[in-house]
Amino acid sequence: MIRIESLTVRFGGVVPIDDMSVSMGVGVNGLIGPNGAGKTTFFNVLSGFVKPAAGSVTAFNDDLLSMVHFRRVRWGLRRTFQTEQAVAELSVFENVLTVLEHSGAPASSRRTDVIEAVEFVGLGPMLNRPVFSLGAAERRLVEVARAVVGRPRLVLLDEPAAGLPDEETAALGEVIKQIPDRTGALTILVDHDMELVGATCENVAVLDFGHVIASGPTLEVLDDPHVMAAYLGTEEVGVD
């Protein structure tokens, strides 16, 4: 489980995360909200790129914020980004291997771990192909393979399906759904595609202007009028 309590981030006079408190359990969890709600900032806090002004984050009973960012990777934190991080000139194998080299995984198991991750996302036949030769959906799967290789404990997926057509998004969703069973990792998905969120996430939390305005089982949250108002802008949503 990951527990976030009273998390606040300030950039000068801007407060992208304001007293955020929520808990998420093992499985695939959604984190949704309109543009500017604070979702990527939250991932940056968990990754160690942004230092919060206040609050705490406890993951599997460990104080995540007390770790420097590179130790979070060794602890088991993995993430994807909105922009692709794979090096185009390197092969699929080499790109996934670079993550393990910073994770503290034993050298003796790295090749096997990489192959297993690549096969898990369905790119086994493309193991030695350079990333620049892949299609958009395949490159996205490389990013997911980089996030699940080894023994991750917390997997953060930041809009992994952005720009993909419906059929390829659905295929990616099938991979995402299997991450907890394959790795045991708690997985958090940020995406604007509500069909993908509904198909993959057991529970969802909603951020609006840095506040959590709803959390719970996915279908219940997506039917919440406050959530719909936050997306449609039809009314001001208060925070209890």
PDB file of N, CA, C and O in Angstrom, residues 2 7 39-52 57 64-65 67-73 77-81 154-158:
ATOM      1  N   ILE A   2       0.367   2.306  -0.646  1.00  0.00           N
ATOM      2  CA  ILE A   2       1.007   3.604  -0.580  1.00  0.00           C
ATOM      3  C   ILE A   2       0.025   4.570   0.074  1.00  0.00           C
ATOM      4  O   ILE A   2      -1.158   4.598  -0.256  1.00  0.00           O
ATOM      5  N   LEU A   7       0.053  16.055   1.506  1.00  0.00           N
ATOM      6  CA  LEU A   7       1.137  16.402   0.591  1.00  0.00           C
ATOM      7  C   LEU A   7       0.863  17.761  -0.059  1.00  0.00           C
ATOM      8  O   LEU A   7      -0.212  17.998  -0.609  1.00  0.00           O
ATOM      9  N   LYS A  39      -1.208  15.978 -11.510  1.00  0.00           N
ATOM     10  CA  LYS A  39      -0.911  14.545 -11.614  1.00  0.00           C
ATOM     11  C   LYS A  39       0.570  14.274 -11.881  1.00  0.00           C
ATOM     12  O   LYS A  39       1.194  13.447 -11.205  1.00  0.00           O
ATOM     13  N   THR A  40       1.144  14.947 -12.883  1.00  0.00           N
ATOM     14  CA  THR A  40       2.559  14.716 -13.188  1.00  0.00           C
ATOM     15  C   THR A  40       3.443  15.257 -12.068  1.00  0.00           C
ATOM     16  O   THR A  40       4.483  14.656 -11.747  1.00  0.00           O
ATOM     17  N   THR A  41       3.033  16.361 -11.449  1.00  0.00           N
ATOM     18  CA  THR A  41       3.785  16.868 -10.295  1.00  0.00           C
ATOM     19  C   THR A  41       3.826  15.819  -9.192  1.00  0.00           C
ATOM     20  O   THR A  41       4.870  15.609  -8.553  1.00  0.00           O
ATOM     21  N   PHE A  42       2.717  15.145  -8.976  1.00  0.00           N
ATOM     22  CA  PHE A  42       2.666  14.081  -7.973  1.00  0.00           C
ATOM     23  C   PHE A  42       3.658  12.973  -8.316  1.00  0.00           C
ATOM     24  O   PHE A  42       4.419  12.511  -7.449  1.00  0.00           O
ATOM     25  N   PHE A  43       3.680  12.545  -9.577  1.00  0.00           N
ATOM     26  CA  PHE A  43       4.660  11.536  -9.988  1.00  0.00           C
ATOM     27  C   PHE A  43       6.084  12.041  -9.787  1.00  0.00           C
ATOM     28  O   PHE A  43       6.981  11.278  -9.402  1.00  0.00           O
ATOM     29  N   ASN A  44       6.312  13.313 -10.049  1.00  0.00           N
ATOM     30  CA  ASN A  44       7.659  13.867  -9.868  1.00  0.00           C
ATOM     31  C   ASN A  44       8.064  13.889  -8.396  1.00  0.00           C
ATOM     32  O   ASN A  44       9.248  13.732  -8.070  1.00  0.00           O
ATOM     33  N   VAL A  45       7.095  14.073  -7.510  1.00  0.00           N
ATOM     34  CA  VAL A  45       7.393  13.977  -6.075  1.00  0.00           C
ATOM     35  C   VAL A  45       7.790  12.558  -5.720  1.00  0.00           C
ATOM     36  O   VAL A  45       8.803  12.320  -5.039  1.00  0.00           O
ATOM     37  N   LEU A  46       7.011  11.582  -6.179  1.00  0.00           N
ATOM     38  CA  LEU A  46       7.323  10.186  -5.867  1.00  0.00           C
ATOM     39  C   LEU A  46       8.675   9.775  -6.438  1.00  0.00           C
ATOM     40  O   LEU A  46       9.403   8.995  -5.821  1.00  0.00           O
ATOM     41  N   SER A  47       9.017  10.319  -7.607  1.00  0.00           N
ATOM     42  CA  SER A  47      10.280   9.962  -8.265  1.00  0.00           C
ATOM     43  C   SER A  47      11.488  10.668  -7.663  1.00  0.00           C
ATOM     44  O   SER A  47      12.625  10.287  -7.963  1.00  0.00           O
ATOM     45  N   GLY A  48      11.255  11.697  -6.867  1.00  0.00           N
ATOM     46  CA  GLY A  48      12.365  12.421  -6.252  1.00  0.00           C
ATOM     47  C   GLY A  48      12.834  13.625  -7.035  1.00  0.00           C
ATOM     48  O   GLY A  48      13.840  14.239  -6.695  1.00  0.00           O
ATOM     49  N   PHE A  49      12.092  14.007  -8.090  1.00  0.00           N
ATOM     50  CA  PHE A  49      12.468  15.167  -8.903  1.00  0.00           C
ATOM     51  C   PHE A  49      11.967  16.479  -8.301  1.00  0.00           C
ATOM     52  O   PHE A  49      12.485  17.549  -8.630  1.00  0.00           O
ATOM     53  N   VAL A  50      10.931  16.391  -7.465  1.00  0.00           N
ATOM     54  CA  VAL A  50      10.351  17.575  -6.827  1.00  0.00           C
ATOM     55  C   VAL A  50      10.271  17.316  -5.330  1.00  0.00           C
ATOM     56  O   VAL A  50       9.808  16.248  -4.906  1.00  0.00           O
ATOM     57  N   LYS A  51      10.713  18.289  -4.545  1.00  0.00           N
ATOM     58  CA  LYS A  51      10.646  18.166  -3.087  1.00  0.00           C
ATOM     59  C   LYS A  51       9.399  18.881  -2.587  1.00  0.00           C
ATOM     60  O   LYS A  51       9.205  20.070  -2.844  1.00  0.00           O
ATOM     61  N   PRO A  52       8.538  18.187  -1.862  1.00  0.00           N
ATOM     62  CA  PRO A  52       7.316  18.833  -1.383  1.00  0.00           C
ATOM     63  C   PRO A  52       7.586  19.798  -0.238  1.00  0.00           C
ATOM     64  O   PRO A  52       8.584  19.677   0.477  1.00  0.00           O
ATOM     65  N   VAL A  57       4.854  10.483   2.358  1.00  0.00           N
ATOM     66  CA  VAL A  57       4.496   9.392   1.448  1.00  0.00           C
ATOM     67  C   VAL A  57       5.109   8.115   2.002  1.00  0.00           C
ATOM     68  O   VAL A  57       6.338   8.005   2.106  1.00  0.00           O
ATOM     69  N   LEU A  64       9.135   7.001   1.639  1.00  0.00           N
ATOM     70  CA  LEU A  64       9.678   7.208   0.302  1.00  0.00           C
ATOM     71  C   LEU A  64      10.405   8.547   0.188  1.00  0.00           C
ATOM     72  O   LEU A  64      11.440   8.651  -0.476  1.00  0.00           O
ATOM     73  N   LEU A  65       9.893   9.569   0.837  1.00  0.00           N
ATOM     74  CA  LEU A  65      10.468  10.907   0.680  1.00  0.00           C
ATOM     75  C   LEU A  65      11.839  11.037   1.330  1.00  0.00           C
ATOM     76  O   LEU A  65      12.586  11.962   1.001  1.00  0.00           O
ATOM     77  N   MET A  67      14.240   8.966   0.898  1.00  0.00           N
ATOM     78  CA  MET A  67      15.242   8.373   0.010  1.00  0.00           C
ATOM     79  C   MET A  67      15.631   9.364  -1.079  1.00  0.00           C
ATOM     80  O   MET A  67      14.772  10.042  -1.645  1.00  0.00           O
ATOM     81  N   VAL A  68      16.933   9.429  -1.396  1.00  0.00           N
ATOM     82  CA  VAL A  68      17.347  10.198  -2.565  1.00  0.00           C
ATOM     83  C   VAL A  68      16.853   9.461  -3.810  1.00  0.00           C
ATOM     84  O   VAL A  68      16.575   8.260  -3.775  1.00  0.00           O
ATOM     85  N   HIS A  69      16.731  10.182  -4.930  1.00  0.00           N
ATOM     86  CA  HIS A  69      16.021   9.635  -6.091  1.00  0.00           C
ATOM     87  C   HIS A  69      16.635   8.340  -6.615  1.00  0.00           C
ATOM     88  O   HIS A  69      15.917   7.423  -7.012  1.00  0.00           O
ATOM     89  N   PHE A  70      17.968   8.216  -6.620  1.00  0.00           N
ATOM     90  CA  PHE A  70      18.551   7.001  -7.183  1.00  0.00           C
ATOM     91  C   PHE A  70      18.308   5.801  -6.278  1.00  0.00           C
ATOM     92  O   PHE A  70      18.250   4.659  -6.754  1.00  0.00           O
ATOM     93  N   ARG A  71      18.155   6.033  -4.984  1.00  0.00           N
ATOM     94  CA  ARG A  71      17.839   4.924  -4.085  1.00  0.00           C
ATOM     95  C   ARG A  71      16.388   4.475  -4.252  1.00  0.00           C
ATOM     96  O   ARG A  71      16.060   3.318  -3.968  1.00  0.00           O
ATOM     97  N   ARG A  72      15.532   5.353  -4.718  1.00  0.00           N
ATOM     98  CA  ARG A  72      14.150   4.954  -4.974  1.00  0.00           C
ATOM     99  C   ARG A  72      14.103   3.946  -6.124  1.00  0.00           C
ATOM    100  O   ARG A  72      13.284   3.035  -6.125  1.00  0.00           O
ATOM    101  N   VAL A  73      14.986   4.119  -7.111  1.00  0.00           N
ATOM    102  CA  VAL A  73      15.067   3.143  -8.206  1.00  0.00           C
ATOM    103  C   VAL A  73      15.503   1.795  -7.653  1.00  0.00           C
ATOM    104  O   VAL A  73      14.939   0.744  -7.994  1.00  0.00           O
ATOM    105  N   LEU A  77      11.134   1.638  -7.419  1.00  0.00           N
ATOM    106  CA  LEU A  77      10.249   2.583  -8.103  1.00  0.00           C
ATOM    107  C   LEU A  77      10.624   2.656  -9.574  1.00  0.00           C
ATOM    108  O   LEU A  77      11.778   2.814  -9.923  1.00  0.00           O
ATOM    109  N   ARG A  78       9.624   2.527 -10.434  1.00  0.00           N
ATOM    110  CA  ARG A  78       9.812   2.641 -11.876  1.00  0.00           C
ATOM    111  C   ARG A  78       8.738   3.561 -12.423  1.00  0.00           C
ATOM    112  O   ARG A  78       7.639   3.647 -11.877  1.00  0.00           O
ATOM    113  N   ARG A  79       9.033   4.230 -13.527  1.00  0.00           N
ATOM    114  CA  ARG A  79       8.003   5.079 -14.127  1.00  0.00           C
ATOM    115  C   ARG A  79       8.226   5.258 -15.613  1.00  0.00           C
ATOM    116  O   ARG A  79       9.334   5.061 -16.126  1.00  0.00           O
ATOM    117  N   THR A  80       7.148   5.599 -16.286  1.00  0.00           N
ATOM    118  CA  THR A  80       7.229   6.081 -17.655  1.00  0.00           C
ATOM    119  C   THR A  80       6.961   7.584 -17.635  1.00  0.00           C
ATOM    120  O   THR A  80       6.479   8.128 -16.637  1.00  0.00           O
ATOM    121  N   PHE A  81       7.268   8.239 -18.751  1.00  0.00           N
ATOM    122  CA  PHE A  81       7.082   9.679 -18.874  1.00  0.00           C
ATOM    123  C   PHE A  81       6.169   9.960 -20.060  1.00  0.00           C
ATOM    124  O   PHE A  81       5.978   9.119 -20.941  1.00  0.00           O
ATOM    125  N   LEU A 154       6.752  -0.298  -7.149  1.00  0.00           N
ATOM    126  CA  LEU A 154       5.820   0.792  -7.446  1.00  0.00           C
ATOM    127  C   LEU A 154       6.052   1.225  -8.889  1.00  0.00           C
ATOM    128  O   LEU A 154       7.143   1.674  -9.245  1.00  0.00           O
ATOM    129  N   VAL A 155       5.039   1.060  -9.742  1.00  0.00           N
ATOM    130  CA  VAL A 155       5.134   1.377 -11.168  1.00  0.00           C
ATOM    131  C   VAL A 155       4.219   2.564 -11.456  1.00  0.00           C
ATOM    132  O   VAL A 155       3.012   2.499 -11.204  1.00  0.00           O
ATOM    133  N   LEU A 156       4.801   3.642 -11.996  1.00  0.00           N
ATOM    134  CA  LEU A 156       4.062   4.861 -12.314  1.00  0.00           C
ATOM    135  C   LEU A 156       3.997   5.005 -13.826  1.00  0.00           C
ATOM    136  O   LEU A 156       5.032   5.106 -14.486  1.00  0.00           O
ATOM    137  N   LEU A 157       2.799   5.036 -14.379  1.00  0.00           N
ATOM    138  CA  LEU A 157       2.607   5.127 -15.824  1.00  0.00           C
ATOM    139  C   LEU A 157       1.960   6.463 -16.151  1.00  0.00           C
ATOM    140  O   LEU A 157       0.787   6.693 -15.821  1.00  0.00           O
ATOM    141  N   ASP A 158       2.713   7.344 -16.797  1.00  0.00           N
ATOM    142  CA  ASP A 158       2.247   8.698 -17.084  1.00  0.00           C
ATOM    143  C   ASP A 158       1.798   8.802 -18.545  1.00  0.00           C
ATOM    144  O   ASP A 158       2.618   8.940 -19.451  1.00  0.00           O
TER     145      ASP A 158
END
